[in-house]
PDB file of C-alpha atoms in Angstrom:
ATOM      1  CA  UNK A   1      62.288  66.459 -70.590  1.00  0.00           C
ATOM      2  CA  UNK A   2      60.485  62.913 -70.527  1.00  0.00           C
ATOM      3  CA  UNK A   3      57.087  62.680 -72.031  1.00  0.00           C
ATOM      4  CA  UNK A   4      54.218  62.802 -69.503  1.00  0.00           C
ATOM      5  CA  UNK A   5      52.176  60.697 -72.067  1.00  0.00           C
ATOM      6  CA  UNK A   6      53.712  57.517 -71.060  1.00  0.00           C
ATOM      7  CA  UNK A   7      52.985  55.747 -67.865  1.00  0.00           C
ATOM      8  CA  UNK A   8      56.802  54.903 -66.563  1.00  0.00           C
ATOM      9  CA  UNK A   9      59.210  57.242 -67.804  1.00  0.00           C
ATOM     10  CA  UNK A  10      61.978  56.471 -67.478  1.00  0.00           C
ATOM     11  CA  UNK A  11      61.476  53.171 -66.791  1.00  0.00           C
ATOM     12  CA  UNK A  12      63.365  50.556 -63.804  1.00  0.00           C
ATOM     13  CA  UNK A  13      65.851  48.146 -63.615  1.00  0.00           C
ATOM     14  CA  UNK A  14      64.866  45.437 -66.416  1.00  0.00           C
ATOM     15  CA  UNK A  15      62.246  42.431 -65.178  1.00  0.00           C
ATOM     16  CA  UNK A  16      62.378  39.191 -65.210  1.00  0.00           C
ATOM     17  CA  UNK A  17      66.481  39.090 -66.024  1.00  0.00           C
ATOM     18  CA  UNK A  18      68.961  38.711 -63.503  1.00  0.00           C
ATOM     19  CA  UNK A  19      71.580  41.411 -62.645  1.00  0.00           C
ATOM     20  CA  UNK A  20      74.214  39.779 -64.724  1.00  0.00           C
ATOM     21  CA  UNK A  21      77.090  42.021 -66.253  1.00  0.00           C
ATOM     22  CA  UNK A  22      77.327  41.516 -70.046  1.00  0.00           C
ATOM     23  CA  UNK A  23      73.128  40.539 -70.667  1.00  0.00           C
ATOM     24  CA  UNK A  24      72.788  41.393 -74.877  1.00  0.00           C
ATOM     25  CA  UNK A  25      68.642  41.210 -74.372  1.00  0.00           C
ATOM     26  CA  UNK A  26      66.787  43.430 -71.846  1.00  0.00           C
ATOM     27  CA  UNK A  27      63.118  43.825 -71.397  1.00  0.00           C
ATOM     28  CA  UNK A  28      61.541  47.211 -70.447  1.00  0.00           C
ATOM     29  CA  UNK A  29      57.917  47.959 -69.366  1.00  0.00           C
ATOM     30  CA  UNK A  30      57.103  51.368 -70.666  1.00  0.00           C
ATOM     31  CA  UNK A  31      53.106  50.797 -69.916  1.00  0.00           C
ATOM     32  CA  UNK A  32      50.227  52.645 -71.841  1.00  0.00           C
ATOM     33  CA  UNK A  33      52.039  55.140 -74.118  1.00  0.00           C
ATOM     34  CA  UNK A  34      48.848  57.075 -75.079  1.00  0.00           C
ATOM     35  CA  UNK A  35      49.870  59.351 -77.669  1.00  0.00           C
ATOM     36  CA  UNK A  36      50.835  58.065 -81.688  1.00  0.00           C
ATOM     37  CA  UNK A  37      54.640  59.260 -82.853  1.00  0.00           C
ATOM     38  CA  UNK A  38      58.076  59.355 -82.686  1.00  0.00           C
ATOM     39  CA  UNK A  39      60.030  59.358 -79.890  1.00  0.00           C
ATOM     40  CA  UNK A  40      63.727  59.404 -78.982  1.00  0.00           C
ATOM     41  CA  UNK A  41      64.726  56.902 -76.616  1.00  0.00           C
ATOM     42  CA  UNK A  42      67.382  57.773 -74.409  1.00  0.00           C
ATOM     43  CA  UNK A  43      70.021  55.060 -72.175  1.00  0.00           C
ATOM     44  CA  UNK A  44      71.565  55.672 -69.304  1.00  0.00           C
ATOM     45  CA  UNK A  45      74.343  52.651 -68.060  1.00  0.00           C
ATOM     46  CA  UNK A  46      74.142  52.530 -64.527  1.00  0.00           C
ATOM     47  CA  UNK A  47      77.299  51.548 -63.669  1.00  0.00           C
ATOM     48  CA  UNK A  48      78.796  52.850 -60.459  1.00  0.00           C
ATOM     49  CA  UNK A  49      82.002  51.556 -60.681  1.00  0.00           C
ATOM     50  CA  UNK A  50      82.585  54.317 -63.197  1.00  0.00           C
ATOM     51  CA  UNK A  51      82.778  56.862 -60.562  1.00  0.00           C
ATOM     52  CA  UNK A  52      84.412  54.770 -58.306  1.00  0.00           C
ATOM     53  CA  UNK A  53      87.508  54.683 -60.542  1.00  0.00           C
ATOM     54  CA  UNK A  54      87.421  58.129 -61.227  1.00  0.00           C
ATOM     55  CA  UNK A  55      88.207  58.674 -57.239  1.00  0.00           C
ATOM     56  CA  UNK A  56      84.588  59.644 -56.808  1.00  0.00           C
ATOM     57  CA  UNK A  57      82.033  58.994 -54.312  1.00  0.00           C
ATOM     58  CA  UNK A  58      79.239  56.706 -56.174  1.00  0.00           C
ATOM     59  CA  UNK A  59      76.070  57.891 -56.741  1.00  0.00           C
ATOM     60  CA  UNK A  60      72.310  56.310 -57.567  1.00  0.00           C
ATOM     61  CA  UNK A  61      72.325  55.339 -60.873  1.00  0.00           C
ATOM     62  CA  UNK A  62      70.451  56.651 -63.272  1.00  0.00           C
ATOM     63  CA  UNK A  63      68.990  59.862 -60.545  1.00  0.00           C
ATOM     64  CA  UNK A  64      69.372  62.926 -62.980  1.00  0.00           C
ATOM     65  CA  UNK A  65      68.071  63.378 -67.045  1.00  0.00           C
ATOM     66  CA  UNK A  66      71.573  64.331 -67.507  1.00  0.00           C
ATOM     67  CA  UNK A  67      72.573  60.489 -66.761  1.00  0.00           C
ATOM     68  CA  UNK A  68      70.314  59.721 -70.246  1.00  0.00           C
ATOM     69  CA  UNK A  69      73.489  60.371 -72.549  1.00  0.00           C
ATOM     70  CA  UNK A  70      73.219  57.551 -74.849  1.00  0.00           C
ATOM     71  CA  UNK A  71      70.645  57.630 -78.060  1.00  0.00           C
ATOM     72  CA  UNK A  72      68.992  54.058 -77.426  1.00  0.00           C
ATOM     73  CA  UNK A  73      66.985  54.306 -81.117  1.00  0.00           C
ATOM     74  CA  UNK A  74      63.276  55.735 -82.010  1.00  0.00           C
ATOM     75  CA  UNK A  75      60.596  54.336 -80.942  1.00  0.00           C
ATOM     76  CA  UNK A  76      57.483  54.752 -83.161  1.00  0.00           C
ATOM     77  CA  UNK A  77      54.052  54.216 -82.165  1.00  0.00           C
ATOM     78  CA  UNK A  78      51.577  53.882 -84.698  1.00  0.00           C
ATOM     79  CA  UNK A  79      47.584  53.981 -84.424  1.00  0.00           C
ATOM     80  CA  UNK A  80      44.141  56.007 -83.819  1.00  0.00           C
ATOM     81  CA  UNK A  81      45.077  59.192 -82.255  1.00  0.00           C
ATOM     82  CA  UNK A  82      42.088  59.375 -80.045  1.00  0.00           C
ATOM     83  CA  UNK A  83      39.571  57.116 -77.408  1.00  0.00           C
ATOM     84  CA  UNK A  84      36.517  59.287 -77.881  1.00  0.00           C
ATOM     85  CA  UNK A  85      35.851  59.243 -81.851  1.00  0.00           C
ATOM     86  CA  UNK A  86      32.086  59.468 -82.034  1.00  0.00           C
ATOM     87  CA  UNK A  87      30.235  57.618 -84.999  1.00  0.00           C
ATOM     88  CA  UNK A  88      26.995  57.827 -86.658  1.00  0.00           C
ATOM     89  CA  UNK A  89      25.763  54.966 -88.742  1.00  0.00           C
ATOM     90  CA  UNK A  90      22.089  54.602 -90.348  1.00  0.00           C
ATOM     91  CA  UNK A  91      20.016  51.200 -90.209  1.00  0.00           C
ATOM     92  CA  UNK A  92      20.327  49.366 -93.200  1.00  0.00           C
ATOM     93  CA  UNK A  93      17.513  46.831 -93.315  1.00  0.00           C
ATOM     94  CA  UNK A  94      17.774  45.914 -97.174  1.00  0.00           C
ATOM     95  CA  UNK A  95      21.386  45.679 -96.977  1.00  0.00           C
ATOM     96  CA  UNK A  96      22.199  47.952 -99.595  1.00  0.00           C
ATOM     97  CA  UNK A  97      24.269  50.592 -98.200  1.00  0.00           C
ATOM     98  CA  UNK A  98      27.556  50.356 -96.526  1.00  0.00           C
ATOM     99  CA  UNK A  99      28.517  52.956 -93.795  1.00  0.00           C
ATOM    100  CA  UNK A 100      31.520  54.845 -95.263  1.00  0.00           C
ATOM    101  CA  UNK A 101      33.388  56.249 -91.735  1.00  0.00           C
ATOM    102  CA  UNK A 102      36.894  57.462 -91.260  1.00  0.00           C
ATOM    103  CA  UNK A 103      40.095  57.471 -88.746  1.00  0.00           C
ATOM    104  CA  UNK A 104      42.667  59.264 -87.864  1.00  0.00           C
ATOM    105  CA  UNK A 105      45.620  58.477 -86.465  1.00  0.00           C
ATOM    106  CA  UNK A 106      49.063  57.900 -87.687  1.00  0.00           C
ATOM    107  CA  UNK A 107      50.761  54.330 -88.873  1.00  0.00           C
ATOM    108  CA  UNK A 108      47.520  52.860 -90.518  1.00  0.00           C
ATOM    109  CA  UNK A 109      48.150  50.516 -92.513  1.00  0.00           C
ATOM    110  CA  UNK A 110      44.877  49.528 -94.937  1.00  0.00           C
ATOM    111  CA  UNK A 111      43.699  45.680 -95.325  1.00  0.00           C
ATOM    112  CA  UNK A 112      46.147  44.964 -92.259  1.00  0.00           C
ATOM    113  CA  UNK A 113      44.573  47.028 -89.668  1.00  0.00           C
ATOM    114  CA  UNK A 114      40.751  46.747 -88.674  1.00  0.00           C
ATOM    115  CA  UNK A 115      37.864  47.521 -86.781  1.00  0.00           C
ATOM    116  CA  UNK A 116      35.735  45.110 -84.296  1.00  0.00           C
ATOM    117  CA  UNK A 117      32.099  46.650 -83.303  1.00  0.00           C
ATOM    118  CA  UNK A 118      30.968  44.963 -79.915  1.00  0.00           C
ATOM    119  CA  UNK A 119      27.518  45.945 -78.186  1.00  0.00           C
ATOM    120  CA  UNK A 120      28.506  48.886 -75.340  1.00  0.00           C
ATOM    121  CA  UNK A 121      27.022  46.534 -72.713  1.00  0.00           C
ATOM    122  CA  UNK A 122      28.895  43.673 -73.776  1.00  0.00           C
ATOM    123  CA  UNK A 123      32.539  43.818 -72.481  1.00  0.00           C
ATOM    124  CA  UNK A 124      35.255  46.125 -73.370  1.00  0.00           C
ATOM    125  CA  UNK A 125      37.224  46.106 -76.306  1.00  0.00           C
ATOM    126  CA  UNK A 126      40.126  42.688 -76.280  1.00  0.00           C
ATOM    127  CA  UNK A 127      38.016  40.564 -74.473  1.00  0.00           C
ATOM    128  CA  UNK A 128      37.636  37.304 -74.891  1.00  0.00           C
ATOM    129  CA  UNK A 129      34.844  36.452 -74.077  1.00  0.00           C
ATOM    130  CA  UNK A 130      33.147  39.558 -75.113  1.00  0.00           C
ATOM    131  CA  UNK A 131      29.738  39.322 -77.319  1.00  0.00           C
ATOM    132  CA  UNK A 132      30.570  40.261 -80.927  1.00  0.00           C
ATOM    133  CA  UNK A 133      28.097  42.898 -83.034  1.00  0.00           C
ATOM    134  CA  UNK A 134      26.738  39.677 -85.330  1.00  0.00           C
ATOM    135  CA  UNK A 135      24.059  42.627 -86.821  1.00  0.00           C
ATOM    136  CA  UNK A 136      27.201  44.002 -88.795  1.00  0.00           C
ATOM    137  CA  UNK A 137      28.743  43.301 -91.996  1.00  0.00           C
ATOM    138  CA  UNK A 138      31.737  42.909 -92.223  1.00  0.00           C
ATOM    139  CA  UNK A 139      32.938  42.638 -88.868  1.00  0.00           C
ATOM    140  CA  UNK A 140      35.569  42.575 -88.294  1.00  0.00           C
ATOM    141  CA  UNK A 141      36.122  45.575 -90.775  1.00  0.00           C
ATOM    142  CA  UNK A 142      39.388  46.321 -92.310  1.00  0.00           C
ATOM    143  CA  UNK A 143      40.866  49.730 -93.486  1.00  0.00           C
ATOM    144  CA  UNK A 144      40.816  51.206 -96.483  1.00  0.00           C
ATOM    145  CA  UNK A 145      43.057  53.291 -98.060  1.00  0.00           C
ATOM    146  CA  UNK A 146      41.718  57.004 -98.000  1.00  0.00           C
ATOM    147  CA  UNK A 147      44.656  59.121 -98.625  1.00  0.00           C
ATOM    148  CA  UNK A 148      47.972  58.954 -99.759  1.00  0.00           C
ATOM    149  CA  UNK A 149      50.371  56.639 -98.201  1.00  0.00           C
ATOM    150  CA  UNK A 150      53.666  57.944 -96.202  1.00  0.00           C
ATOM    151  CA  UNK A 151      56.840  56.258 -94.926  1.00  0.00           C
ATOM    152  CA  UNK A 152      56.533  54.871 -91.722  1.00  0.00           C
ATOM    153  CA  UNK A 153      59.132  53.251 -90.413  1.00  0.00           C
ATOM    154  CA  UNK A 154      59.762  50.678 -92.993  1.00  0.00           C
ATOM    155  CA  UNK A 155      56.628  50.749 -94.688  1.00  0.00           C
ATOM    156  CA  UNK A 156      54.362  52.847 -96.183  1.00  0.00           C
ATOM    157  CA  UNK A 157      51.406  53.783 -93.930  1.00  0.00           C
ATOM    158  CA  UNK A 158      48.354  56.644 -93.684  1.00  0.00           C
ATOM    159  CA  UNK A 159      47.262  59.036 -91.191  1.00  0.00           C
ATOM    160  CA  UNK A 160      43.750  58.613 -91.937  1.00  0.00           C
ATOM    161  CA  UNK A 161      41.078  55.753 -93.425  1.00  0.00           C
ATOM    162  CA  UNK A 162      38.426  54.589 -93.959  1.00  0.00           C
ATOM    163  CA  UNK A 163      36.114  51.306 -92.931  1.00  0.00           C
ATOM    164  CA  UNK A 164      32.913  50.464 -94.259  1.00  0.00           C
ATOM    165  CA  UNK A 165      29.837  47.864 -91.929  1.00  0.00           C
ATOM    166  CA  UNK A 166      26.211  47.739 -92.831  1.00  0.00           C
ATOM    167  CA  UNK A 167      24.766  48.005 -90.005  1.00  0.00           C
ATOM    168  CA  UNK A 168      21.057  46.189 -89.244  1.00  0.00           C
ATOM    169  CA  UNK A 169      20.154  46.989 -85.837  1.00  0.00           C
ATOM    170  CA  UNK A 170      19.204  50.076 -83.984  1.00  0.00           C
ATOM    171  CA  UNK A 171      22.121  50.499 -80.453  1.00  0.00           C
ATOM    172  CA  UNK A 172      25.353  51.815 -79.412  1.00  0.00           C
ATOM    173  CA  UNK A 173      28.630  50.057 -80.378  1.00  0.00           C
ATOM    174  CA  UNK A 174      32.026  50.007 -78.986  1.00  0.00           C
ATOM    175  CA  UNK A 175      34.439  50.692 -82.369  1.00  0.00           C
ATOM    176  CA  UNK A 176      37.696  48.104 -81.433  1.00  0.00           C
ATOM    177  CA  UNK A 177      40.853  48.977 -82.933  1.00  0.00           C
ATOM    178  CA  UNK A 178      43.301  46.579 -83.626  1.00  0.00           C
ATOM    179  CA  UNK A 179      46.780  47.893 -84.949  1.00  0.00           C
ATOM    180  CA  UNK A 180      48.415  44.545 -86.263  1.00  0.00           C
ATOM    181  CA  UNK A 181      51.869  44.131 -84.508  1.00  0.00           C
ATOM    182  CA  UNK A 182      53.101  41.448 -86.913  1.00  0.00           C
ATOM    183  CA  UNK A 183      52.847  42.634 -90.496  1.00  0.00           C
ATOM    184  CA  UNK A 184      53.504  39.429 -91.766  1.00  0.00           C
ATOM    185  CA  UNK A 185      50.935  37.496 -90.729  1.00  0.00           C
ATOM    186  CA  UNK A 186      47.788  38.438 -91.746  1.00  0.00           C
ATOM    187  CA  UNK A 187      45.286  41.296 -91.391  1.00  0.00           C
ATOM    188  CA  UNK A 188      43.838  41.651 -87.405  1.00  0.00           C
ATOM    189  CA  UNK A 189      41.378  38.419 -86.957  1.00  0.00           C
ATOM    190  CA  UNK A 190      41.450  37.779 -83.110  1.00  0.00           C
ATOM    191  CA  UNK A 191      39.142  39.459 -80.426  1.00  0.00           C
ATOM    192  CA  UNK A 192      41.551  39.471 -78.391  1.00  0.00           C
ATOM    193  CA  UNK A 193      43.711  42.034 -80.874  1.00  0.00           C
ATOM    194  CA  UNK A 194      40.982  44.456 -80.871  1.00  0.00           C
ATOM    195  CA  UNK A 195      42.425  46.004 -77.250  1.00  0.00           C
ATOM    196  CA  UNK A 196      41.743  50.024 -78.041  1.00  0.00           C
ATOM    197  CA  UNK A 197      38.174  51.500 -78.077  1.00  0.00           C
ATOM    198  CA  UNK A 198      38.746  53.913 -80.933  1.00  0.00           C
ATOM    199  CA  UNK A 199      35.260  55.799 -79.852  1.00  0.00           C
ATOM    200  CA  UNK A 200      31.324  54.639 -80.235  1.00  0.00           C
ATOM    201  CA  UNK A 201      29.407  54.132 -82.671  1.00  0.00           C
ATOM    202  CA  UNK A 202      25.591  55.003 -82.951  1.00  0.00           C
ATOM    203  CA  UNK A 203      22.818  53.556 -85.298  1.00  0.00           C
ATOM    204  CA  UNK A 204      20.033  55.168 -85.853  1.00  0.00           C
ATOM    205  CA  UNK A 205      16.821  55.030 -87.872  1.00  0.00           C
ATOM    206  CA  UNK A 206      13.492  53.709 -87.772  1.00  0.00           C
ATOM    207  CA  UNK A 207      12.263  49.763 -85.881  1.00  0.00           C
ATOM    208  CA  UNK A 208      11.359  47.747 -88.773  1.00  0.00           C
ATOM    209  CA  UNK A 209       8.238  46.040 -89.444  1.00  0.00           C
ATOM    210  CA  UNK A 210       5.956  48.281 -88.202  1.00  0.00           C
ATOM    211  CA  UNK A 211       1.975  48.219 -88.815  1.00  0.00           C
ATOM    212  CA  UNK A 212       0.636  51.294 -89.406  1.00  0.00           C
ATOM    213  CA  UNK A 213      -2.773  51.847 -90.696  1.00  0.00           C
ATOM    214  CA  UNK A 214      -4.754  55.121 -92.051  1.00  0.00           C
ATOM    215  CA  UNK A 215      -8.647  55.839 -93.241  1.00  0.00           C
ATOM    216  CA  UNK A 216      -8.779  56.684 -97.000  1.00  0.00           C
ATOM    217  CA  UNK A 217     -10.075  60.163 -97.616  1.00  0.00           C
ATOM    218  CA  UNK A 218      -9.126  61.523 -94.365  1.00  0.00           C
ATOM    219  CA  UNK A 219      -5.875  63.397 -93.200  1.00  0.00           C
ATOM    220  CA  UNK A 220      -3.382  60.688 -92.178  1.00  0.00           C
ATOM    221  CA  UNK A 221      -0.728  61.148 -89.831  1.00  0.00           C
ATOM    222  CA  UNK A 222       1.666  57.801 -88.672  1.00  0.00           C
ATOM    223  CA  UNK A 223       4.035  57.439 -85.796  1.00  0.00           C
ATOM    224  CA  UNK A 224       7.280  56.308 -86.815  1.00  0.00           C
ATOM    225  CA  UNK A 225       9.349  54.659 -83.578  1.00  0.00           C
ATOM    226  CA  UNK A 226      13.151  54.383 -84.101  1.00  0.00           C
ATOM    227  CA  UNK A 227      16.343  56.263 -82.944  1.00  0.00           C
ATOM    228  CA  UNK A 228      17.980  58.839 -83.208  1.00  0.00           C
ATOM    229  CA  UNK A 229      15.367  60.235 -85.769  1.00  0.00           C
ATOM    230  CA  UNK A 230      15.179  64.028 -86.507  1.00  0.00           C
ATOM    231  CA  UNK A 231      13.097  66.345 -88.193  1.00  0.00           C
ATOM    232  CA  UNK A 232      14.838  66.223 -91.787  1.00  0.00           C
ATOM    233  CA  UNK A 233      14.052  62.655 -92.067  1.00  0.00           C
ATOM    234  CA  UNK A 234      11.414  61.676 -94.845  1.00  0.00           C
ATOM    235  CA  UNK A 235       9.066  58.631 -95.417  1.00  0.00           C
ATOM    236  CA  UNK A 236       7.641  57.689 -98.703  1.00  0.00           C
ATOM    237  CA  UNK A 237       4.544  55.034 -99.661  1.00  0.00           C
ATOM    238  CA  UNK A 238       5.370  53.415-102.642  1.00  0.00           C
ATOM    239  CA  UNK A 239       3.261  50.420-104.043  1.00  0.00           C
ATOM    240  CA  UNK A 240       3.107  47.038-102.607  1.00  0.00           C
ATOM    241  CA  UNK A 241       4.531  45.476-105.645  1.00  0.00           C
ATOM    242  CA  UNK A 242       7.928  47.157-105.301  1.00  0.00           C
ATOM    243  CA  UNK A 243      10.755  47.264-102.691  1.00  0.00           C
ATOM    244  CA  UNK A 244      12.173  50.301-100.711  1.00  0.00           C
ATOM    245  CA  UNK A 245      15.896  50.307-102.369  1.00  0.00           C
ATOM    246  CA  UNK A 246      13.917  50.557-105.929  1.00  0.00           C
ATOM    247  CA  UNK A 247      14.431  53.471-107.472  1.00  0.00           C
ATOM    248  CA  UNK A 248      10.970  53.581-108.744  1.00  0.00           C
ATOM    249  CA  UNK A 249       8.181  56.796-107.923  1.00  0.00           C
ATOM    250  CA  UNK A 250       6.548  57.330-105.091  1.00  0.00           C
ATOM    251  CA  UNK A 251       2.799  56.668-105.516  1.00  0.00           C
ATOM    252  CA  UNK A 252       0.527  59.141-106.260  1.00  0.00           C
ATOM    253  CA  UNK A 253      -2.568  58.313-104.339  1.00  0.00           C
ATOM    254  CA  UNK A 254      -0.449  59.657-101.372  1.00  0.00           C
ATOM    255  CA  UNK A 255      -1.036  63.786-101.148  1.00  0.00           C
ATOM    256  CA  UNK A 256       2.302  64.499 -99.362  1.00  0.00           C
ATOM    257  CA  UNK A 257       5.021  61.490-100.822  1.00  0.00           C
ATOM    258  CA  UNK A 258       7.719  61.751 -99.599  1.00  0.00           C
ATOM    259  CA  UNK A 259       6.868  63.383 -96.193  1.00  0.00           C
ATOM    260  CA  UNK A 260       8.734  65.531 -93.614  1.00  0.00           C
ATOM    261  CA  UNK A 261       8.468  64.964 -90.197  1.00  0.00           C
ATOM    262  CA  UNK A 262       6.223  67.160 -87.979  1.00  0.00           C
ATOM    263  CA  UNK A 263       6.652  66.620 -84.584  1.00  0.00           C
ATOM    264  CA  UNK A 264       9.801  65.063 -82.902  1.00  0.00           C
ATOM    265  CA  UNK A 265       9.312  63.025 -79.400  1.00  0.00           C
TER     266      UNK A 265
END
């Protein structure tokens, strides 16, 4: 039975080509196919005339599955298997750590392949004139190898991977797939080949540069603003001669260093 997943199936006469007997090259639009795999394609030659030789009356071409007789080839389609992948990311303001997050799909193929984060309110994904995340690094982001490859079609490809971004600002992303269509030339590059919004992607931790100020010798409580914060976050006072990706201790004029949150707003 034909596959529900893809938009025309079967598919009409062939566009843009005229209705010339003998044409080698035909163009079909099958429109979104929305599921990754591999298909069987099935012809059907509408040719009338057929029947009319055989003495019969002639029919609409092409009218019944059982017209579909001929094996056409497989089609595969290759990619992220889903739209609503949903991402976490922490704030990186030292730019130390890189975001380690993973896809699914089938066909990856790693350093070819890649990710494009755009802000949510600035365009959907494969637009050209959409803003681009410039608070990420890399971006564009390609794939990396996670687990072991498989033959796909000719090549060898994954079913998952991974990409890694720091990411320096608090928001919500739009996570751009781009599943290169011409091996050859290069890994993805152009907005415009980031078309499919593999899910979103959410950064969270504390605003920066706060000022924050307690009274020696009294309790001190602080309010840290930020997002997506919850209560099994810590902060820590260090000294003012050292920097937060040090691995250096805490110091110990500070009762409670590291702290847990108390409240959540």
């Amino acid at each position: 039975s034909p596959l529900n997943r893809i938009n025309y199936n079967p598919v009409g006469p062939a566009a843009l080509v005229g209705n010339l007997t003998g044409t080698v090259l035909r163009q079909y639009d099958y429109g979104m196919i929305t599921r990754i795999g591999k298909y069987r394609m099935c012809y059907c030659s509408a040719r009338t005339d057929v029947a009319v030789m055989a003495g019969l009356p002639p029919t609409a071409p092409c009218a019944y599955p059982s017209d579909y007789t001929m094996t056409g080839g497989i089609l595969w389609v290759r990619g992220v298997e889903s739209t609503n992948f949903r991402f976490g990311c922490a704030k990186d303001d030292i730019k130390t750590e890189l975001c380690s997050l993973a896809l699914t799909g089938g066909g990856l193929l790693p350093n070819l392949d890649a990710v494009l984060l755009v802000p949510l309110e600035g365009g959907p994904c494969g637009s050209i004139n959409g803003e681009l995340a410039d608070v990420f690094d890399p971006n564009p982001a390609l794939l990396e190898q996670r687990d072991e490859l498989m033959l796909f079609y000719d090549t060898q490809a994954a079913t998952s991977a991974r990409w890694r971004v720091r990411a320096m600002k608090l928001g919500t992303y739009r996570v751009c797939f781009c599943a290169k269509q011409d091996w050859a030339a290069g890994a993805c590059a152009a907005k415009e080949e980031f078309f499919h919004q593999a899910g979103l992607l959410n950064v969270r931790g504390a605003v920066g540069k706060q000022m924050l100020q307690c009274r020696a010798d009294w309790r001190c409580y602080i309010l840290i603003e930020g997002k997506g914060l919850s209560m099994r976050d810590q902060v820590k006072v260090i000294h003012r001669d050292q920097f937060c990706d040090w691995v250096g201790f805490a110091s110990n004029t500070v009762e409670k260093n590291p702290s847990l949150a108390v409240t959540v707003a």
